[in-house]
Amino acid sequence: MNKFRVALAAAALTFTTATVSVAQTAPLKIGYTSVEYVLSQMPESKQIESQLKDYSTQLKNQLDTKYTEYQTKGEAFQKGAATMPDPVRADKQKELQNLQQSIQEFQQSAETSLQQKQQTLLKPALDKLQQNIDAVAMENGYTYILNSDGASPVLLHGPKEGDVSDLILKKMGITPGANNTKVATPAAPAPSVVPAASKTKTKTKK
């Protein structure tokens, strides 16, 4: 099984930051947070990672079963192709091609399914995070709170005192730095490269 890549789902990295309405006369105050960091500190992250790992294993097991069937039938075809009548050989080749296509389609659907599963598992944690970002912003007078994560973060520079990540964690009753777990994105299940179905030619007796 492929190793897990330590990363967050796109839903987390593109997480909408809080915008809090305040009176126009209030001074502008901007804070920022790392959504990835805060999520990694939340107790939910361990459960999410465990569920994702279990789900990924289930998909990989299904894929391995398909691939084993393909290999077994492929080896049997190679051994007996020379003595098979043409119609039988053609049917066997078609069966192998269908199995190959089925494996490729399953790989694609498994990748999509993993992403959807991760988004579903992350949603409650992201909703909880949003509520606490809003609360911290209101309580501390922040007009805006930006997300510093991602390849192109909203925040390019900011003073340390503007980082409200620990305030958000404390608001949720979490001690910053106590949990080093990061939600992992499982790699899509992928066995060895599926070879193309063989087309064995035999000489026809004249």
Coordinates of C-alpha atoms in Angstrom, one line a residue:
M1 CA 0.0 0.0 0.0
N2 CA 1.3 3.4 -0.9
K3 CA 2.5 5.7 1.9
F4 CA 0.2 8.4 2.9
R5 CA 1.0 11.9 1.8
V6 CA 0.7 14.4 4.7
A7 CA -1.6 17.0 3.2
L8 CA -5.1 18.5 3.5
A9 CA -8.0 18.1 1.2
A10 CA -8.7 20.9 -1.2
A11 CA -11.7 21.8 0.9
A12 CA -9.3 22.6 3.8
L13 CA -6.8 24.5 1.7
T14 CA -9.4 26.7 0.1
F15 CA -11.3 27.1 3.3
T16 CA -13.2 30.4 3.4
T17 CA -11.8 32.8 6.0
A18 CA -14.0 34.7 8.3
T19 CA -15.2 38.2 7.6
V20 CA -16.7 39.9 10.5
S21 CA -18.9 43.0 10.2
V22 CA -18.1 45.8 12.6
A23 CA -19.1 49.4 12.9
Q24 CA -17.5 51.6 10.2
T25 CA -16.0 53.8 13.0
A26 CA -14.0 50.9 14.4
P27 CA -10.3 50.7 13.5
L28 CA -9.4 48.1 10.9
K29 CA -7.8 45.0 12.5
I30 CA -6.6 42.1 10.5
G31 CA -5.5 38.7 11.8
Y32 CA -4.5 35.4 10.1
T33 CA -4.4 31.7 10.9
S34 CA -3.2 28.5 9.4
V35 CA -6.2 26.3 8.8
E36 CA -3.9 23.3 8.3
Y37 CA -2.2 23.9 11.6
V38 CA -5.4 24.4 13.5
L39 CA -7.0 21.3 12.0
S40 CA -3.9 19.2 12.8
Q41 CA -4.3 20.2 16.5
M42 CA -8.0 19.2 16.7
P43 CA -8.8 15.8 18.2
E44 CA -10.9 15.1 15.2
S45 CA -7.8 14.9 13.0
K46 CA -6.8 11.5 14.3
Q47 CA -10.2 10.0 13.8
I48 CA -10.4 11.4 10.2
E49 CA -7.0 10.0 9.4
S50 CA -8.0 6.6 10.7
Q51 CA -11.2 6.5 8.8
L52 CA -9.5 7.6 5.6
K53 CA -6.9 4.9 6.0
D54 CA -9.5 2.2 6.5
Y55 CA -11.5 3.4 3.5
S56 CA -8.3 3.5 1.4
T57 CA -7.5 0.0 2.5
Q58 CA -10.9 -1.3 1.5
L59 CA -10.6 0.3 -2.0
K60 CA -7.1 -1.2 -2.4
N61 CA -8.3 -4.7 -1.4
Q62 CA -11.0 -4.5 -4.0
L63 CA -8.5 -3.4 -6.6
D64 CA -6.0 -6.1 -5.7
T65 CA -8.8 -8.7 -6.1
K66 CA -9.5 -7.4 -9.6
Y67 CA -5.9 -7.4 -10.5
T68 CA -5.3 -10.9 -9.2
E69 CA -8.2 -12.2 -11.4
Y70 CA -6.7 -10.4 -14.4
Q71 CA -3.3 -11.9 -13.8
T72 CA -4.6 -15.4 -13.3
K73 CA -6.7 -15.4 -16.4
G74 CA -4.0 -13.7 -18.4
E75 CA -1.5 -16.5 -17.4
A76 CA -4.0 -19.2 -18.3
F77 CA -4.6 -17.6 -21.6
Q78 CA -0.9 -17.4 -22.5
K79 CA -0.5 -21.1 -21.7
G80 CA -3.5 -22.3 -23.6
A81 CA -3.9 -19.8 -26.5
A82 CA -1.9 -21.8 -29.0
T83 CA -4.4 -24.8 -28.8
M84 CA -7.6 -22.8 -28.5
P85 CA -10.1 -22.7 -31.4
D86 CA -10.2 -19.2 -32.9
P87 CA -13.7 -18.3 -31.4
V88 CA -12.6 -19.4 -27.9
R89 CA -9.4 -17.5 -28.2
A90 CA -11.2 -14.4 -29.3
D91 CA -13.6 -14.6 -26.4
K92 CA -10.7 -15.0 -23.9
Q93 CA -9.0 -11.9 -25.4
K94 CA -12.2 -9.9 -25.1
E95 CA -12.6 -11.0 -21.5
L96 CA -9.1 -9.9 -20.6
Q97 CA -9.6 -6.5 -22.4
N98 CA -12.8 -6.0 -20.4
L99 CA -11.0 -6.9 -17.1
Q100 CA -8.2 -4.4 -18.0
Q101 CA -10.7 -1.7 -18.7
S102 CA -12.6 -2.5 -15.4
I103 CA -9.4 -2.1 -13.4
Q104 CA -8.5 1.2 -15.0
E105 CA -12.1 2.6 -14.4
F106 CA -12.0 1.4 -10.8
Q107 CA -8.7 3.2 -10.2
Q108 CA -10.2 6.5 -11.5
S109 CA -13.4 6.1 -9.5
A110 CA -11.4 5.2 -6.3
E111 CA -9.4 8.4 -6.5
T112 CA -12.6 10.4 -6.8
S113 CA -14.3 8.4 -4.0
L114 CA -11.3 9.1 -1.7
Q115 CA -11.5 12.8 -2.3
Q116 CA -15.3 12.8 -1.7
K117 CA -14.8 10.7 1.5
Q118 CA -12.2 13.1 2.8
Q119 CA -14.4 16.2 2.1
T120 CA -17.3 14.5 3.9
L121 CA -15.2 13.7 7.0
L122 CA -13.6 17.1 7.1
K123 CA -16.9 19.1 6.8
P124 CA -17.9 18.9 10.5
A125 CA -14.4 19.8 11.6
L126 CA -14.3 22.8 9.1
D127 CA -17.8 23.9 10.3
K128 CA -16.6 23.8 13.9
L129 CA -13.4 25.7 13.0
Q130 CA -15.4 28.4 11.1
Q131 CA -17.6 29.0 14.2
N132 CA -14.6 29.4 16.4
I133 CA -12.9 31.7 14.0
D134 CA -16.0 33.9 13.9
A135 CA -16.1 33.9 17.7
V136 CA -12.4 34.8 18.1
A137 CA -12.8 37.6 15.6
M138 CA -15.8 39.0 17.4
E139 CA -14.2 38.7 20.9
N140 CA -10.9 40.2 19.8
G141 CA -12.1 42.9 17.5
Y142 CA -10.7 41.5 14.2
T143 CA -12.3 42.9 11.1
Y144 CA -10.8 40.2 8.9
I145 CA -9.1 36.9 9.5
L146 CA -7.1 35.5 6.6
N147 CA -5.8 32.0 5.8
S148 CA -2.1 31.7 5.5
D149 CA -2.1 28.2 3.9
G150 CA -1.8 27.0 0.3
A151 CA 0.6 27.4 -2.6
S152 CA -0.8 30.9 -3.0
P153 CA -1.9 32.0 0.5
V154 CA -4.1 35.0 1.1
L155 CA -1.5 36.2 3.5
L156 CA 1.9 37.0 2.1
H157 CA 3.3 38.7 5.2
G158 CA 2.1 39.5 8.7
P159 CA 3.3 40.2 12.2
K160 CA 3.4 37.3 14.7
E161 CA 0.9 39.1 16.9
G162 CA -1.6 38.9 14.1
D163 CA -1.6 35.1 14.2
V164 CA -4.8 34.0 15.9
S165 CA -4.3 30.3 15.4
D166 CA -3.6 29.6 19.1
L167 CA -6.5 31.8 20.2
I168 CA -8.8 29.7 18.0
L169 CA -7.4 26.5 19.6
K170 CA -7.8 27.8 23.1
K171 CA -11.4 28.8 22.2
M172 CA -12.0 25.2 21.4
G173 CA -10.4 24.1 24.6
I174 CA -7.3 22.7 22.9
T175 CA -3.8 23.2 24.1
P176 CA -1.7 24.4 21.1
G177 CA 1.1 22.0 20.1
A178 CA -0.4 19.1 22.1
N179 CA -1.4 17.2 19.0
N180 CA 1.0 16.8 16.1
T181 CA -1.3 14.7 13.9
K182 CA -2.0 16.0 10.4
V183 CA -4.9 14.9 8.3
A184 CA -3.5 12.7 5.6
T185 CA -4.6 12.4 2.0
P186 CA -4.3 8.7 1.0
A187 CA -2.9 8.1 -2.4
A188 CA -5.3 6.5 -4.8
P189 CA -5.0 2.7 -4.8
A190 CA -2.8 1.5 -7.6
P191 CA -1.4 -1.9 -8.2
S192 CA 1.4 -2.6 -10.6
V193 CA 0.9 -1.3 -14.1
V194 CA -1.8 -3.3 -15.9
P195 CA -0.4 -4.9 -19.0
A196 CA -2.4 -4.8 -22.2
A197 CA -4.3 -7.9 -23.1
S198 CA -2.1 -10.2 -25.2
K199 CA -3.0 -11.0 -28.7
T200 CA -1.5 -14.4 -29.4
K201 CA -1.2 -15.4 -33.0
T202 CA -1.1 -19.0 -34.1
K203 CA -0.3 -20.5 -37.5
T204 CA -3.3 -21.9 -39.3
K205 CA -2.7 -25.4 -40.8
K206 CA -3.2 -25.5 -44.5

